[in-house]
Amino acid sequence: MRFDLVDLQLFVAVAETRSITNGAAKVHLALASASARIKGLEQALGVSLLTRGRRGVEPTPAGESLLDHARVVLHNVEAMRGDLAAFARGAKATVRFLANTSGLSEYLPKALAAFLAAHPRISIDVEERESADIARAILTGVADLGLAAEHALADNIERIPFSEDRLVLVTARDDELANRRQVDFSEVVEREFVGLISSIALHTHVSGHAARLGARLRFRARLNNFDAIGQMVAAGIGIGVMPEVAAKRCARSMKINVVRIRDGWANRRLVICARSFRALPKPAQQLAEHLRKSAPH
């Protein structure tokens, strides 16, 4: 059984757009050619891959399986192209690495800098994602490694403990909550907040838990780093939610207090994750081992 990369690209595009017409346009194929290729795939595999309806198409269970495998194959082809192109730039390999907000802002810069200094022929592509997105990317082969909250990972994702990642509330020192040791998140969802810009993964995480309480957080200001949030909170503009390690760092130089959030979702554990550490390319294995040794735990 032979597979054409164009067929796989087309099937992924069709499955993602839920339309043969839109999928064909996405990979620059005529509709008739795309339809023939999909039918050829189904005949070659001996199974129906798409359910066709008035509003478009939906992958069958067999189609979902092919979609997962096709994404992995196409990712590996792109990785191969990237690695070979890297030879021309003098780099030997690139590791594709995803991390959540607190991991990227508080833990990784120093650790990754040390790794890159020790491995001059390895490059790292780092992207910030919410932990659930990191889990999906690891399973589908879009990324080699991730640093994510453990609760978001499926059982078949391997992981190495990295650090505790508790989320806490930060308040101005004269706020009514400032002297509390801990609060339920339901007590504060109606307050005005200072938070991260909406494209940052932690914003999505916190706003999602507010929505589960039937609330929509009201933001006086949205910024792109924890230091800026701390300064706004210290000025009494609103309260904020950030990782405890960032909150304690900010509290050393700003007039803010740190209050623990009692809810279970605020107690997270960061882990280094991969589909299989043994199956990773050697540069990714080296990075995983470096992170394990540099973990704050």
mmCIF file of C-alpha atoms in Angstrom:
data_model
loop_
_atom_site.group_PDB
_atom_site.id
_atom_site.type_symbol
_atom_site.label_atom_id
_atom_site.label_comp_id
_atom_site.label_asym_id
_atom_site.label_seq_id
_atom_site.Cartn_x
_atom_site.Cartn_y
_atom_site.Cartn_z
ATOM 1 C CA MET A 1 0.000 0.000 0.000
ATOM 2 C CA ARG A 2 1.537 3.297 -1.135
ATOM 3 C CA PHE A 3 0.632 6.722 0.227
ATOM 4 C CA ASP A 4 1.089 10.000 -1.633
ATOM 5 C CA LEU A 5 2.006 12.973 0.590
ATOM 6 C CA VAL A 6 -0.390 15.118 -1.426
ATOM 7 C CA ASP A 7 -3.197 12.669 -0.582
ATOM 8 C CA LEU A 8 -2.357 12.928 3.113
ATOM 9 C CA GLN A 9 -2.172 16.744 2.971
ATOM 10 C CA LEU A 10 -5.514 16.822 1.171
ATOM 11 C CA PHE A 11 -7.186 14.482 3.666
ATOM 12 C CA VAL A 12 -5.973 16.535 6.641
ATOM 13 C CA ALA A 13 -7.222 19.736 4.975
ATOM 14 C CA VAL A 14 -10.621 18.187 4.175
ATOM 15 C CA ALA A 15 -11.002 16.767 7.702
ATOM 16 C CA GLU A 16 -10.056 20.067 9.339
ATOM 17 C CA THR A 17 -12.326 22.226 7.141
ATOM 18 C CA ARG A 18 -15.136 19.608 7.040
ATOM 19 C CA SER A 19 -15.386 20.310 3.311
ATOM 20 C CA ILE A 20 -13.888 18.683 0.222
ATOM 21 C CA THR A 21 -14.222 21.987 -1.641
ATOM 22 C CA ASN A 22 -12.421 24.012 1.038
ATOM 23 C CA GLY A 23 -9.864 21.271 1.623
ATOM 24 C CA ALA A 24 -9.055 21.143 -2.077
ATOM 25 C CA ALA A 25 -8.615 24.917 -2.177
ATOM 26 C CA LYS A 26 -6.339 24.798 0.877
ATOM 27 C CA VAL A 27 -3.889 22.442 -0.890
ATOM 28 C CA HIS A 28 -4.363 24.078 -4.306
ATOM 29 C CA LEU A 29 -6.150 21.186 -6.045
ATOM 30 C CA ALA A 30 -9.147 21.262 -8.369
ATOM 31 C CA LEU A 31 -12.330 19.899 -6.778
ATOM 32 C CA ALA A 32 -12.603 17.021 -9.264
ATOM 33 C CA SER A 33 -8.989 15.999 -8.628
ATOM 34 C CA ALA A 34 -9.488 16.198 -4.848
ATOM 35 C CA SER A 35 -12.649 14.065 -4.979
ATOM 36 C CA ALA A 36 -10.862 11.467 -7.089
ATOM 37 C CA ARG A 37 -7.933 11.360 -4.672
ATOM 38 C CA ILE A 38 -10.224 10.868 -1.646
ATOM 39 C CA LYS A 39 -12.087 8.052 -3.417
ATOM 40 C CA GLY A 40 -8.755 6.504 -4.391
ATOM 41 C CA LEU A 41 -7.640 6.569 -0.759
ATOM 42 C CA GLU A 42 -10.865 4.890 0.364
ATOM 43 C CA GLN A 43 -10.529 2.202 -2.325
ATOM 44 C CA ALA A 44 -6.876 1.558 -1.481
ATOM 45 C CA LEU A 45 -7.655 1.232 2.237
ATOM 46 C CA GLY A 46 -10.910 -0.638 1.773
ATOM 47 C CA VAL A 47 -12.792 1.591 4.230
ATOM 48 C CA SER A 48 -14.973 4.690 4.141
ATOM 49 C CA LEU A 49 -13.040 7.697 5.453
ATOM 50 C CA LEU A 50 -15.685 10.412 5.269
ATOM 51 C CA THR A 51 -19.399 10.661 5.919
ATOM 52 C CA ARG A 52 -20.855 13.014 3.331
ATOM 53 C CA GLY A 53 -23.822 15.208 4.269
ATOM 54 C CA ARG A 54 -25.663 18.350 3.204
ATOM 55 C CA ARG A 55 -23.463 20.555 5.379
ATOM 56 C CA GLY A 56 -20.144 19.004 4.435
ATOM 57 C CA VAL A 57 -18.187 15.946 5.500
ATOM 58 C CA GLU A 58 -17.236 14.313 8.805
ATOM 59 C CA PRO A 59 -14.403 11.792 9.319
ATOM 60 C CA THR A 60 -15.545 8.267 10.089
ATOM 61 C CA PRO A 61 -13.747 6.393 12.915
ATOM 62 C CA ALA A 62 -11.350 5.075 10.264
ATOM 63 C CA GLY A 63 -10.973 8.629 8.980
ATOM 64 C CA GLU A 64 -10.124 9.914 12.463
ATOM 65 C CA SER A 65 -7.439 7.238 12.740
ATOM 66 C CA LEU A 66 -5.998 8.181 9.344
ATOM 67 C CA LEU A 67 -6.105 11.860 10.374
ATOM 68 C CA ASP A 68 -3.977 11.179 13.456
ATOM 69 C CA HIS A 69 -1.419 9.164 11.474
ATOM 70 C CA ALA A 70 -1.370 11.645 8.585
ATOM 71 C CA ARG A 71 -0.614 14.535 10.942
ATOM 72 C CA VAL A 72 2.312 12.612 12.425
ATOM 73 C CA VAL A 73 3.677 11.731 8.962
ATOM 74 C CA LEU A 74 3.364 15.299 7.686
ATOM 75 C CA HIS A 75 4.933 16.688 10.861
ATOM 76 C CA ASN A 76 7.875 14.322 10.462
ATOM 77 C CA VAL A 77 8.304 15.346 6.819
ATOM 78 C CA GLU A 78 8.330 19.024 7.841
ATOM 79 C CA ALA A 79 10.756 18.218 10.647
ATOM 80 C CA MET A 80 13.008 16.471 8.148
ATOM 81 C CA ARG A 81 12.912 19.476 5.828
ATOM 82 C CA GLY A 82 13.634 21.826 8.703
ATOM 83 C CA ASP A 83 16.517 19.732 10.013
ATOM 84 C CA LEU A 84 18.083 19.396 6.565
ATOM 85 C CA ALA A 85 17.688 23.136 5.948
ATOM 86 C CA ALA A 86 19.329 23.717 9.312
ATOM 87 C CA PHE A 87 22.484 22.016 8.046
ATOM 88 C CA ALA A 88 22.860 24.863 5.553
ATOM 89 C CA ARG A 89 22.700 27.334 8.451
ATOM 90 C CA GLY A 90 25.265 25.385 10.444
ATOM 91 C CA ALA A 91 22.720 24.013 12.921
ATOM 92 C CA LYS A 92 22.451 20.269 13.268
ATOM 93 C CA ALA A 93 18.938 19.818 14.634
ATOM 94 C CA THR A 94 15.831 21.603 15.872
ATOM 95 C CA VAL A 95 13.731 20.527 18.865
ATOM 96 C CA ARG A 96 10.066 21.537 18.774
ATOM 97 C CA PHE A 97 9.055 22.416 22.314
ATOM 98 C CA LEU A 98 5.743 23.670 23.758
ATOM 99 C CA ALA A 99 5.302 25.157 27.233
ATOM 100 C CA ASN A 100 2.522 26.683 29.299
ATOM 101 C CA THR A 101 2.639 30.312 30.461
ATOM 102 C CA SER A 102 4.269 29.873 33.853
ATOM 103 C CA GLY A 103 6.818 27.386 32.546
ATOM 104 C CA LEU A 104 7.821 29.706 29.736
ATOM 105 C CA SER A 105 7.984 32.872 31.823
ATOM 106 C CA GLU A 106 9.421 31.622 35.117
ATOM 107 C CA TYR A 107 11.447 28.455 34.574
ATOM 108 C CA LEU A 108 12.570 27.986 30.995
ATOM 109 C CA PRO A 109 14.586 31.031 29.848
ATOM 110 C CA LYS A 110 17.574 30.304 32.104
ATOM 111 C CA ALA A 111 17.396 26.510 31.597
ATOM 112 C CA LEU A 112 17.104 26.772 27.804
ATOM 113 C CA ALA A 113 19.898 29.347 27.611
ATOM 114 C CA ALA A 114 22.223 26.987 29.480
ATOM 115 C CA PHE A 115 21.283 24.092 27.181
ATOM 116 C CA LEU A 116 21.825 26.105 23.990
ATOM 117 C CA ALA A 117 25.152 27.395 25.248
ATOM 118 C CA ALA A 118 26.275 23.797 25.839
ATOM 119 C CA HIS A 119 24.873 22.521 22.500
ATOM 120 C CA PRO A 120 25.748 25.096 19.808
ATOM 121 C CA ARG A 121 24.538 22.849 16.961
ATOM 122 C CA ILE A 122 21.014 22.402 18.354
ATOM 123 C CA SER A 123 18.170 24.920 17.953
ATOM 124 C CA ILE A 124 14.895 25.033 19.900
ATOM 125 C CA ASP A 125 11.564 26.268 18.556
ATOM 126 C CA VAL A 126 9.565 27.247 21.658
ATOM 127 C CA GLU A 127 5.863 28.073 21.551
ATOM 128 C CA GLU A 128 3.459 28.930 24.347
ATOM 129 C CA ARG A 129 0.274 26.856 24.544
ATOM 130 C CA GLU A 130 -2.334 25.911 27.132
ATOM 131 C CA SER A 131 -1.578 22.538 28.746
ATOM 132 C CA ALA A 132 -4.509 20.755 27.042
ATOM 133 C CA ASP A 133 -3.257 21.972 23.645
ATOM 134 C CA ILE A 134 0.249 20.771 24.505
ATOM 135 C CA ALA A 135 -1.144 17.309 25.282
ATOM 136 C CA ARG A 136 -2.887 17.142 21.895
ATOM 137 C CA ALA A 137 0.217 18.368 20.077
ATOM 138 C CA ILE A 138 2.381 15.736 21.769
ATOM 139 C CA LEU A 139 -0.065 12.932 20.876
ATOM 140 C CA THR A 140 -0.349 14.018 17.243
ATOM 141 C CA GLY A 141 3.400 14.494 16.806
ATOM 142 C CA VAL A 142 3.253 18.256 16.248
ATOM 143 C CA ALA A 143 5.841 18.779 19.003
ATOM 144 C CA ASP A 144 8.737 16.707 20.342
ATOM 145 C CA LEU A 145 8.554 17.834 23.979
ATOM 146 C CA GLY A 146 6.237 19.789 26.227
ATOM 147 C CA LEU A 147 6.222 21.397 29.657
ATOM 148 C CA ALA A 148 2.633 21.228 30.871
ATOM 149 C CA ALA A 149 0.344 20.827 33.874
ATOM 150 C CA GLU A 150 0.135 17.101 34.561
ATOM 151 C CA HIS A 151 -3.646 17.031 35.042
ATOM 152 C CA ALA A 152 -4.135 17.870 31.331
ATOM 153 C CA LEU A 153 -2.175 14.846 30.067
ATOM 154 C CA ALA A 154 -3.658 11.574 28.859
ATOM 155 C CA ASP A 155 -2.398 8.361 30.462
ATOM 156 C CA ASN A 156 -0.476 7.370 27.320
ATOM 157 C CA ILE A 157 1.755 10.467 27.438
ATOM 158 C CA GLU A 158 5.037 9.881 29.254
ATOM 159 C CA ARG A 159 6.109 12.469 31.802
ATOM 160 C CA ILE A 160 8.993 13.491 34.087
ATOM 161 C CA PRO A 161 8.227 15.607 37.200
ATOM 162 C CA PHE A 162 9.506 19.172 36.896
ATOM 163 C CA SER A 163 8.008 21.471 39.552
ATOM 164 C CA GLU A 164 4.970 22.493 41.554
ATOM 165 C CA ASP A 165 3.002 25.219 39.777
ATOM 166 C CA ARG A 166 0.400 26.509 42.242
ATOM 167 C CA LEU A 167 -1.743 29.430 41.074
ATOM 168 C CA VAL A 168 -2.388 32.166 43.649
ATOM 169 C CA LEU A 169 -4.277 35.410 44.011
ATOM 170 C CA VAL A 170 -2.313 38.666 44.294
ATOM 171 C CA THR A 171 -3.815 41.755 45.913
ATOM 172 C CA ALA A 172 -2.732 45.246 46.940
ATOM 173 C CA ARG A 173 -1.548 45.347 50.553
ATOM 174 C CA ASP A 174 -4.539 47.430 51.630
ATOM 175 C CA ASP A 175 -7.080 45.179 49.867
ATOM 176 C CA GLU A 176 -9.782 43.524 52.003
ATOM 177 C CA LEU A 177 -8.379 40.123 51.024
ATOM 178 C CA ALA A 178 -4.734 40.971 51.677
ATOM 179 C CA ASN A 179 -4.537 39.321 55.109
ATOM 180 C CA ARG A 180 -6.414 36.149 54.124
ATOM 181 C CA ARG A 181 -4.361 32.954 53.928
ATOM 182 C CA GLN A 182 -6.603 31.445 51.265
ATOM 183 C CA VAL A 183 -9.845 32.084 49.359
ATOM 184 C CA ASP A 184 -12.299 30.153 47.225
ATOM 185 C CA PHE A 185 -12.219 31.423 43.644
ATOM 186 C CA SER A 186 -16.013 31.797 43.789
ATOM 187 C CA GLU A 187 -15.475 34.577 46.374
ATOM 188 C CA VAL A 188 -13.578 36.774 43.930
ATOM 189 C CA VAL A 189 -15.011 36.145 40.433
ATOM 190 C CA GLU A 190 -17.130 39.294 40.665
ATOM 191 C CA ARG A 191 -14.091 41.471 41.479
ATOM 192 C CA GLU A 192 -12.189 43.534 38.913
ATOM 193 C CA PHE A 193 -9.045 41.807 37.648
ATOM 194 C CA VAL A 194 -5.721 42.643 36.115
ATOM 195 C CA GLY A 195 -4.695 39.806 33.835
ATOM 196 C CA LEU A 196 -2.748 38.553 30.868
ATOM 197 C CA ILE A 197 -3.619 39.368 27.275
ATOM 198 C CA SER A 198 -6.182 36.942 25.904
ATOM 199 C CA SER A 199 -3.740 35.171 23.580
ATOM 200 C CA ILE A 200 -1.713 33.860 26.532
ATOM 201 C CA ALA A 201 -2.558 30.330 27.673
ATOM 202 C CA LEU A 202 -2.946 31.095 31.404
ATOM 203 C CA HIS A 203 -5.683 33.646 30.630
ATOM 204 C CA THR A 204 -7.688 30.908 28.887
ATOM 205 C CA HIS A 205 -7.165 28.549 31.819
ATOM 206 C CA VAL A 206 -8.322 31.006 34.511
ATOM 207 C CA SER A 207 -11.224 32.386 32.459
ATOM 208 C CA GLY A 208 -12.411 28.833 31.803
ATOM 209 C CA HIS A 209 -12.673 28.106 35.524
ATOM 210 C CA ALA A 210 -14.563 31.348 36.056
ATOM 211 C CA ALA A 211 -16.993 30.310 33.325
ATOM 212 C CA ARG A 212 -17.608 27.008 35.122
ATOM 213 C CA LEU A 213 -18.767 29.110 38.076
ATOM 214 C CA GLY A 214 -21.142 30.996 35.779
ATOM 215 C CA ALA A 215 -19.004 34.135 35.761
ATOM 216 C CA ARG A 216 -17.177 36.180 33.156
ATOM 217 C CA LEU A 217 -14.099 37.866 34.574
ATOM 218 C CA ARG A 218 -13.990 41.668 34.302
ATOM 219 C CA PHE A 219 -10.535 42.977 33.420
ATOM 220 C CA ARG A 220 -9.465 46.559 34.105
ATOM 221 C CA ALA A 221 -6.219 45.902 32.276
ATOM 222 C CA ARG A 222 -4.588 43.108 30.297
ATOM 223 C CA LEU A 223 -0.817 42.934 30.039
ATOM 224 C CA ASN A 224 1.747 40.512 28.681
ATOM 225 C CA ASN A 225 3.890 39.674 31.722
ATOM 226 C CA PHE A 226 3.586 39.056 35.463
ATOM 227 C CA ASP A 227 5.755 42.004 36.518
ATOM 228 C CA ALA A 228 3.409 44.445 34.796
ATOM 229 C CA ILE A 229 0.403 42.737 36.423
ATOM 230 C CA GLY A 230 2.082 43.009 39.835
ATOM 231 C CA GLN A 231 2.630 46.743 39.399
ATOM 232 C CA MET A 232 -1.023 47.289 38.445
ATOM 233 C CA VAL A 233 -2.228 45.188 41.390
ATOM 234 C CA ALA A 234 0.052 47.110 43.789
ATOM 235 C CA ALA A 235 -1.561 50.344 42.561
ATOM 236 C CA GLY A 236 -4.999 48.996 43.503
ATOM 237 C CA ILE A 237 -6.305 48.652 39.941
ATOM 238 C CA GLY A 238 -7.561 45.118 40.537
ATOM 239 C CA ILE A 239 -6.601 41.656 41.760
ATOM 240 C CA GLY A 240 -4.736 39.071 39.712
ATOM 241 C CA VAL A 241 -4.003 35.366 39.347
ATOM 242 C CA MET A 242 -0.467 34.178 38.672
ATOM 243 C CA PRO A 243 1.870 31.279 39.462
ATOM 244 C CA GLU A 244 3.091 31.324 43.065
ATOM 245 C CA VAL A 245 6.739 31.470 42.005
ATOM 246 C CA ALA A 246 6.040 34.649 39.986
ATOM 247 C CA ALA A 247 3.869 36.141 42.732
ATOM 248 C CA LYS A 248 6.535 35.663 45.403
ATOM 249 C CA ARG A 249 9.184 37.124 43.120
ATOM 250 C CA CYS A 250 7.023 40.200 42.457
ATOM 251 C CA ALA A 251 6.135 40.560 46.152
ATOM 252 C CA ARG A 252 9.812 41.045 47.005
ATOM 253 C CA SER A 253 9.849 44.377 45.157
ATOM 254 C CA MET A 254 6.176 45.388 44.964
ATOM 255 C CA LYS A 255 3.507 46.217 47.547
ATOM 256 C CA ILE A 256 1.373 43.138 46.946
ATOM 257 C CA ASN A 257 0.222 40.217 49.081
ATOM 258 C CA VAL A 258 -0.088 36.591 48.003
ATOM 259 C CA VAL A 259 -3.259 34.648 48.873
ATOM 260 C CA ARG A 260 -3.681 30.961 48.067
ATOM 261 C CA ILE A 261 -6.650 29.818 45.975
ATOM 262 C CA ARG A 262 -8.369 26.900 47.697
ATOM 263 C CA ASP A 263 -9.820 25.365 44.503
ATOM 264 C CA GLY A 264 -8.219 22.129 43.331
ATOM 265 C CA TRP A 265 -7.474 23.437 39.814
ATOM 266 C CA ALA A 266 -5.046 25.975 41.309
ATOM 267 C CA ASN A 267 -2.759 23.216 42.613
ATOM 268 C CA ARG A 268 -0.884 22.083 39.535
ATOM 269 C CA ARG A 269 2.264 20.095 38.877
ATOM 270 C CA LEU A 270 4.433 20.855 35.869
ATOM 271 C CA VAL A 271 5.920 17.902 34.018
ATOM 272 C CA ILE A 272 8.164 17.401 31.008
ATOM 273 C CA CYS A 273 6.158 15.289 28.551
ATOM 274 C CA ALA A 274 6.598 13.297 25.337
ATOM 275 C CA ARG A 275 4.851 10.474 23.498
ATOM 276 C CA SER A 276 7.916 8.326 24.190
ATOM 277 C CA PHE A 277 11.187 9.649 25.548
ATOM 278 C CA ARG A 278 13.081 6.650 24.129
ATOM 279 C CA ALA A 279 11.681 7.301 20.637
ATOM 280 C CA LEU A 280 12.683 10.986 20.605
ATOM 281 C CA PRO A 281 15.505 12.195 18.347
ATOM 282 C CA LYS A 282 18.740 12.433 20.294
ATOM 283 C CA PRO A 283 18.702 16.272 20.562
ATOM 284 C CA ALA A 284 15.213 16.146 22.113
ATOM 285 C CA GLN A 285 16.370 13.417 24.514
ATOM 286 C CA GLN A 286 19.310 15.606 25.507
ATOM 287 C CA LEU A 287 16.989 18.552 26.166
ATOM 288 C CA ALA A 288 14.616 16.403 28.238
ATOM 289 C CA GLU A 289 17.521 15.165 30.350
ATOM 290 C CA HIS A 290 18.855 18.711 30.803
ATOM 291 C CA LEU A 291 15.427 19.916 31.977
ATOM 292 C CA ARG A 292 15.128 16.968 34.355
ATOM 293 C CA LYS A 293 18.456 17.871 35.956
ATOM 294 C CA SER A 294 17.666 21.591 36.134
ATOM 295 C CA ALA A 295 14.129 21.133 37.483
ATOM 296 C CA PRO A 296 13.361 23.112 40.668
ATOM 297 C CA HIS A 297 10.959 20.334 41.875
#
